[in-house]
Coordinates of C-alpha atoms in Angstrom, one line a residue:
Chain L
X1500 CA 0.0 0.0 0.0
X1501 CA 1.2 3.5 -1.0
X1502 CA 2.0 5.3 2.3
X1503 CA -0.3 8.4 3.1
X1504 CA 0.5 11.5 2.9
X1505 CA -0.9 14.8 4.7
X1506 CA -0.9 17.8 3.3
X1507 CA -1.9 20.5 5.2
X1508 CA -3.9 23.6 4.0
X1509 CA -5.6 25.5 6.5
X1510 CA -7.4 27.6 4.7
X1511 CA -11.1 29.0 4.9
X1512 CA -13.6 28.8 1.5
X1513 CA -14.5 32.1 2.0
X1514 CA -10.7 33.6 1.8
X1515 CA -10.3 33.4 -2.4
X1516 CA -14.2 34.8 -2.4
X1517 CA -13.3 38.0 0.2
X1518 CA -9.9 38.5 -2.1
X1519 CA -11.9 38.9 -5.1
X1520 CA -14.1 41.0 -3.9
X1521 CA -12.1 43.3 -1.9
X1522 CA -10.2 43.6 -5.6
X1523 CA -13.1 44.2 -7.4
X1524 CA -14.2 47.0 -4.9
X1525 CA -11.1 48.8 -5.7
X1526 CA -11.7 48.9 -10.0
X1527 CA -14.9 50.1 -8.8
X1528 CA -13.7 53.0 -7.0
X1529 CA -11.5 54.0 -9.4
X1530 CA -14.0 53.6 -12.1
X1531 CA -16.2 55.7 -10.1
X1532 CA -18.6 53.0 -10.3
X1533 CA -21.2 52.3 -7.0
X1534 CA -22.4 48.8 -6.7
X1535 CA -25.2 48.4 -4.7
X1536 CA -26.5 44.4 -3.5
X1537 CA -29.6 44.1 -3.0
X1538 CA -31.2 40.9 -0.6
X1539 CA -34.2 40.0 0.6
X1540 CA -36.6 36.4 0.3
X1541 CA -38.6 35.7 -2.7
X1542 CA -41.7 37.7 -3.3
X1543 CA -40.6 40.8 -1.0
X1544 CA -41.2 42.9 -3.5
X1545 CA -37.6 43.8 -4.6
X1546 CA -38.5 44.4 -8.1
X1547 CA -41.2 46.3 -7.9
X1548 CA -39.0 48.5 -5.4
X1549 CA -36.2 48.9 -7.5
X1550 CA -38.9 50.2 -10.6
X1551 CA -40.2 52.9 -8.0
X1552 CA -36.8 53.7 -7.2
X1553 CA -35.0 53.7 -10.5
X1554 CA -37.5 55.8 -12.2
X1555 CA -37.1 58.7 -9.3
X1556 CA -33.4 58.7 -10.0
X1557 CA -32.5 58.0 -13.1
X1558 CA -32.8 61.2 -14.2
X1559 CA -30.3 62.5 -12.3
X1560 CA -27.4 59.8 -12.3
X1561 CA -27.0 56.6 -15.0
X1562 CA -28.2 53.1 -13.6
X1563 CA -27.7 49.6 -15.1
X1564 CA -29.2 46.9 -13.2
X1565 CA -28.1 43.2 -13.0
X1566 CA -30.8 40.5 -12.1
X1567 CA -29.3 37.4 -10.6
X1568 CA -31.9 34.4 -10.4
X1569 CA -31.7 30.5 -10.7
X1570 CA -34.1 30.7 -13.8
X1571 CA -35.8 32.7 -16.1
X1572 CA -35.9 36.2 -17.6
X1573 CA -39.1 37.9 -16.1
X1574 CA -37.2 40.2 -13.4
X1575 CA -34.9 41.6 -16.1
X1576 CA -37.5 42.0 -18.9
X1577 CA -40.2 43.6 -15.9
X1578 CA -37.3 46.4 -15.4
X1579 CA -36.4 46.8 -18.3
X1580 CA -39.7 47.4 -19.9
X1581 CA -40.9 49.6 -16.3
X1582 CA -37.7 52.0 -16.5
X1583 CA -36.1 51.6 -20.1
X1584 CA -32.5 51.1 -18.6
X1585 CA -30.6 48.8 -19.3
X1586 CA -30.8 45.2 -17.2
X1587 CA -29.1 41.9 -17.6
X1588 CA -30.4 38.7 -16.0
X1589 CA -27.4 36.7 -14.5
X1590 CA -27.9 32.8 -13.8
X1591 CA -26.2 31.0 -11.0
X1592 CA -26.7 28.2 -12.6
X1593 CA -28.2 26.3 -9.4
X1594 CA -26.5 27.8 -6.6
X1595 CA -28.7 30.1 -4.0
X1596 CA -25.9 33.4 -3.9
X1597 CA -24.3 35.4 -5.7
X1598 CA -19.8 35.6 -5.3
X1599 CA -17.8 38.1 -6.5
X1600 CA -16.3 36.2 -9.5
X1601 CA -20.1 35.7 -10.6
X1602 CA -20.8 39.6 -10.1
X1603 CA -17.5 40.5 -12.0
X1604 CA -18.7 38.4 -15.1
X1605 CA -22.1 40.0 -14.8
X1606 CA -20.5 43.3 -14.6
X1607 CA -18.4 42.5 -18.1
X1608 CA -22.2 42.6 -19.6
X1609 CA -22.2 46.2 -18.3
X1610 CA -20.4 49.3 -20.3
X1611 CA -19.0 50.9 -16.9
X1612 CA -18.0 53.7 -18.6
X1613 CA -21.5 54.5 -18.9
X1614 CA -22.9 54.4 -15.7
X1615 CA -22.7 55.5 -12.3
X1616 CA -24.6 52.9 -10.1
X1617 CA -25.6 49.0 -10.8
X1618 CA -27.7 48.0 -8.5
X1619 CA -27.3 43.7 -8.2
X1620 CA -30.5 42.0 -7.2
X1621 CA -29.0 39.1 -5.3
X1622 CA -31.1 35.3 -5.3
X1623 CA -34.2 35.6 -2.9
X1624 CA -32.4 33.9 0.4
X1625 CA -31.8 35.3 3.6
X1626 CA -29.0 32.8 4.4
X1627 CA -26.6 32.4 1.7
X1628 CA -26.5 35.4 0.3
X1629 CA -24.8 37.3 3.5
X1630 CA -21.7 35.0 3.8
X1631 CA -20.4 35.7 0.3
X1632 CA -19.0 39.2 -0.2
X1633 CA -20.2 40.1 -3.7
X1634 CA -17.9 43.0 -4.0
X1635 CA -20.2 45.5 -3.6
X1636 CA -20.0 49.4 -2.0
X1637 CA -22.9 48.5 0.2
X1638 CA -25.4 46.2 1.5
X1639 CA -29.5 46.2 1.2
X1640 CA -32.4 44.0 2.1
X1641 CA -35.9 44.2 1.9
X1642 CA -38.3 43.0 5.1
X1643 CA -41.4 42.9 4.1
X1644 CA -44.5 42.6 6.4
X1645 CA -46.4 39.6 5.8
X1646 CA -42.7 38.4 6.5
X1647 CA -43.2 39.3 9.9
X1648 CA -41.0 41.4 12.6
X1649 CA -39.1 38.5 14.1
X1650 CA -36.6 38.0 11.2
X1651 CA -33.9 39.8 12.2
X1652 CA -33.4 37.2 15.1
X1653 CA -34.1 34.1 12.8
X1654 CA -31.1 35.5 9.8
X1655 CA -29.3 37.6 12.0
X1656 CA -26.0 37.1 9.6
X1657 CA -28.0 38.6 7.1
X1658 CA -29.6 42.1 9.1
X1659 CA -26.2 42.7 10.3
X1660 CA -24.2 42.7 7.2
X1661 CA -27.0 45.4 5.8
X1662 CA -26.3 49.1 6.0
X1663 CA -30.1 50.0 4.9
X1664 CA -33.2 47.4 5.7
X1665 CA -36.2 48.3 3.7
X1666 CA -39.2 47.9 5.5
X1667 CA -41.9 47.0 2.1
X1668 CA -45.8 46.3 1.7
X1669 CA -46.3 48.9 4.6
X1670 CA -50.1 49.2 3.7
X1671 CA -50.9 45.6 4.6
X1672 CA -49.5 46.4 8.4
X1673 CA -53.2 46.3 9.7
X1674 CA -53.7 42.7 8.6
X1675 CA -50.6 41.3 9.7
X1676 CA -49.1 41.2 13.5
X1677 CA -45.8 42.9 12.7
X1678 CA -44.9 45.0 15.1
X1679 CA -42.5 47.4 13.1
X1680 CA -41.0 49.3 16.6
X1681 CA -40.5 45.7 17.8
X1682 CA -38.9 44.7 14.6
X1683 CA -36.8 47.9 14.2
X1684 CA -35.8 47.0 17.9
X1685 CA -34.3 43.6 16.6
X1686 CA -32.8 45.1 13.7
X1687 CA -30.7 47.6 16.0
X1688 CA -29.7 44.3 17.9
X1689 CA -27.8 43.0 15.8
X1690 CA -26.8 45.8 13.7
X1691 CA -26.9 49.5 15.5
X1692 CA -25.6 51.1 12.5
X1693 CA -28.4 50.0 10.1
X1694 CA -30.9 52.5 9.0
X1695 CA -34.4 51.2 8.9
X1696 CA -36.4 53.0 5.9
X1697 CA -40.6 52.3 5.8
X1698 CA -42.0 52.2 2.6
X1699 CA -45.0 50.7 0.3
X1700 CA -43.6 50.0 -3.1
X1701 CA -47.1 49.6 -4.5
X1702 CA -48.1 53.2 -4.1
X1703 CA -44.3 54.9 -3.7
X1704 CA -45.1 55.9 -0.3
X1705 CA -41.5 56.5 1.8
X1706 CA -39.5 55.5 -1.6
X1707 CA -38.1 58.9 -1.8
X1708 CA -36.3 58.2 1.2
X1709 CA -34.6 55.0 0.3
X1710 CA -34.0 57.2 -3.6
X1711 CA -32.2 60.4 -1.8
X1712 CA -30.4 58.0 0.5
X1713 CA -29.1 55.8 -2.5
X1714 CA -28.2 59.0 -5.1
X1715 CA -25.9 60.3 -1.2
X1716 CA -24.0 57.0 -1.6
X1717 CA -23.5 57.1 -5.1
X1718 CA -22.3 61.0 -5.1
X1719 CA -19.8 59.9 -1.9
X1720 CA -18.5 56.7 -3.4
X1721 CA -17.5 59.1 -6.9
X1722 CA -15.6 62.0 -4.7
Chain H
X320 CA -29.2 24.9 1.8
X321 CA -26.1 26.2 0.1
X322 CA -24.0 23.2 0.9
X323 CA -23.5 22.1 -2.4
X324 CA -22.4 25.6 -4.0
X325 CA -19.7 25.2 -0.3
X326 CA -18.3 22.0 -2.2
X327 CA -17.8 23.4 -5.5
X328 CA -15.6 25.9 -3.5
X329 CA -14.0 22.8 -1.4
X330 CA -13.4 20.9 -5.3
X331 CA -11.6 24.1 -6.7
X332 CA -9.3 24.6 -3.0
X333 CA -8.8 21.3 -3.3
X334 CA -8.0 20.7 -7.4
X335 CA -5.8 23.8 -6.5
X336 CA -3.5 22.6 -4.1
X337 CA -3.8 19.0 -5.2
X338 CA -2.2 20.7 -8.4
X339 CA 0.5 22.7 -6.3
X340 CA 1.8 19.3 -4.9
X341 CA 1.6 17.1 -8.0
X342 CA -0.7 15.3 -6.4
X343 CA -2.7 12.6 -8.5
X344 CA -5.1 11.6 -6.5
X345 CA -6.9 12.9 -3.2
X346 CA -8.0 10.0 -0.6
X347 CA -9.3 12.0 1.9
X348 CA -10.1 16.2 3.1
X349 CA -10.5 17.2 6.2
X350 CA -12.7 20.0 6.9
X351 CA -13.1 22.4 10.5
X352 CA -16.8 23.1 10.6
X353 CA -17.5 25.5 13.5
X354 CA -20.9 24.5 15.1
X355 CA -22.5 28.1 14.4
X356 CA -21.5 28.5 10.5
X357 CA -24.6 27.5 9.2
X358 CA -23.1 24.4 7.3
X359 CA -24.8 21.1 7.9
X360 CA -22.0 18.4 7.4
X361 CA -24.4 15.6 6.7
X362 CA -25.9 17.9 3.8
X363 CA -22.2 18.7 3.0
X364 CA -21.0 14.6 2.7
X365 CA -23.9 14.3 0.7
X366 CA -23.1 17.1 -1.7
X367 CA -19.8 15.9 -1.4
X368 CA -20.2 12.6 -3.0
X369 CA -22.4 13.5 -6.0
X370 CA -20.0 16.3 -6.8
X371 CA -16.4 14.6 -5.8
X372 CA -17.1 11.6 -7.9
X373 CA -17.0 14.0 -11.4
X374 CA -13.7 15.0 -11.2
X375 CA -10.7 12.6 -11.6
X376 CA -8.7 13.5 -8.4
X377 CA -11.0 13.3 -6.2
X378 CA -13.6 9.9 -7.5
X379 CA -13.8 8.2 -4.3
X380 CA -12.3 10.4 -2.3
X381 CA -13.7 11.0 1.3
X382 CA -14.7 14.2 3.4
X383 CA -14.1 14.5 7.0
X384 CA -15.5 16.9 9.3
X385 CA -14.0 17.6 12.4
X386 CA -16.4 20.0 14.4
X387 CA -15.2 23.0 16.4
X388 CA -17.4 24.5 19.5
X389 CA -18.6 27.8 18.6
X390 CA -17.7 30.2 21.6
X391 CA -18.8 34.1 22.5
X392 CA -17.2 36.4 24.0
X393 CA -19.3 39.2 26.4
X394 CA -18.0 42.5 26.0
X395 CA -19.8 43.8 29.4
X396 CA -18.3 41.1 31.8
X397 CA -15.7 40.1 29.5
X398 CA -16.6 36.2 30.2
X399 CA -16.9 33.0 27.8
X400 CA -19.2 31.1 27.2
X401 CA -20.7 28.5 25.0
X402 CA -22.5 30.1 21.9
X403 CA -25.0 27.2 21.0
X404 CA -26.3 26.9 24.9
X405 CA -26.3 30.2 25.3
X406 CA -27.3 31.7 22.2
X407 CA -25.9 35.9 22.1
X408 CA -27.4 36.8 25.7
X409 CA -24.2 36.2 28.3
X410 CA -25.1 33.8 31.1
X411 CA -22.8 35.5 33.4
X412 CA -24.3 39.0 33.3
X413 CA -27.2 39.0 31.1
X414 CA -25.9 41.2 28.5
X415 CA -26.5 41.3 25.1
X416 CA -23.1 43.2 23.6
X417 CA -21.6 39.8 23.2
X418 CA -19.4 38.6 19.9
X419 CA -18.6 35.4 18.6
X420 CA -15.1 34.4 19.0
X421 CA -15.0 31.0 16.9
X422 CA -17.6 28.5 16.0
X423 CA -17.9 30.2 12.1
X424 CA -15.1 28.2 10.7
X425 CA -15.6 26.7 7.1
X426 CA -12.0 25.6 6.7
X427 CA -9.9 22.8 4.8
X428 CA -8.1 21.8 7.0
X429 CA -5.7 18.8 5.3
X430 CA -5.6 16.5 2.4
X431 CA -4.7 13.4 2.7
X432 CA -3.2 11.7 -0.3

């Protein structure tokens, strides 16, 4: 029998994944590009956010966005057809995130010279998601209400990675027992920096707020 | 849930270094999986062996998980304590300003060839 050999490596999945990532954050810069990741679970209403949002800013700064999904077209097409700018549907072929070497090929797709913020809408998942650094400038979910308020203690990894939660579907609150003080509570728990932004995507109520606070970031990140 | 996109990453480490060593064929890999990181190991074996069994290196080739106690620190009373008993409130002061130490570990930890 061949003797064994041990070869030791001691080295975590993530490290390659936070490399790339902390590289690609650096062309970005110097491109005076702002990437902005977007999470929240299926059917939270992160599409029809972003269309509220994009068409109250696009005016004012260039936006591509990129749609990452296991399957199907219907995100990319939606946006595109709602705001007229341009969007690409990435496929992770099977797997439930989004890594930095996927959002770097996506990003190819996009003429960078040409736009100031892409706004990646990450795989519905509150899990995966948060443990791979995408290379983005910053981090958003959406909570939305018929979710309920106790979230933030159930994917904690993924409320305290976030620098803006978006609190969606705020005209359903009186059919639903989410306490939104409670759940802002939670959110501060685990994350005291986050800021907490209410809104109703189906009306545009409070999306101003979560607009202004995305065209700051961008005009930061470019000075 | 995501176990299986955690051993394409463990098949490219793995390739990588097998590659490094001129190694032909890997017999075993030993992973640290801390008790808080979210990875289920019996998902991960599973994955494992559907995935392993494509590529040339590693057909047949076994995972190991060793697991390592996840542990938080309290930042009020400055004590330790076990995370998964415990959860983030201390149970030496009862405050909740407490961070985890280690317990998130998805590591390779050795080959065996």
């Amino acid at each position: 029998m061949d003797d064994v050999k041990i070869i030791e490596i001691k080295k975590s999945i993530f490290e390659d994944n936070d490399k790339d990532a902390d590289a690609l954050r650096g062309e970005l810069k110097r491109k005076g590009v702002y990437l902005l990741n977007l999470m929240s679970s299926p059917g939270s209403g992160k599409t029809t956010t972003l269309i509220q949002t994009i068409n109250r800013i696009k005016d004012k700064i260039r936006v591509a966005v990129m749609e990452a999904d296991i399957d199907s077209d219907v995100d990319a097409v939606k946006i595109k057809e709602a705001t007229g700018i341009p969007s690409i549907q990435l496929h992770t072929g099977g797997m439930c995130h989004l890594d930095a070497e996927m959002t770097r090929q996506g990003l190819d797709n996009v003429d960078l010279a040409d736009v100031d913020l892409v706004i990646l809408e990450n795989v519905g998942n509150l899990v995966c998601p948060a443990e791979f650094d995408t290379g983005s400038c910053r981090n958003a979910m959406i909570l939305s209400v018929p979710e309920g308020h106790d979230k933030p203690l159930k994917y904690p990894l993924m409320f305290s990675i976030c620098d803006v939660v978006v609190i969606n579907k705020m005209d359903v609150l009186p059919y639903f027992d989410f306490d939104l003080e409670k759940c802002k509570e939670y959110i501060h728990m685990r994350n005291p920096k986050a800021q907490v932004i209410s809104i109703c995507a189906k009306t545009g109520e409070g999306v101003d707020a979560f607009a202004n606070w995305l065209l700051n970031e961008v005009n930061n990140w470019k000075n | 849930m995501h176990e299986l996109g955690i051993v394409f990453y463990i098949i490219r480490d793995v390739k990588k270094a097998a590659q490094e060593n001129g190694v032909e064929h890997v017999n075993t890999v030993v992973m640290n999986i801390g008790e808080v990181s979210t990875v289920v190991p019996e998902y991960l074996t599973d994955c494992w062996r559907w995935a392993a069994d494509k590529e040339d290196v590693l057909r047949g080739c076994e995972l190991r998980c060793n697991i390592l106690p996840a542990v938080t620190v309290c930042n009020a009373c400055g004590k330790e304590y076990p995370t998964v008993e415990y959860g983030r409130t201390c149970p030496h002061c009862g405050s909740e300003d407490t961070v985890l130490l280690r317990g998130n570990e998805v590591e390779i930890k050795e080959i065996e060839v």
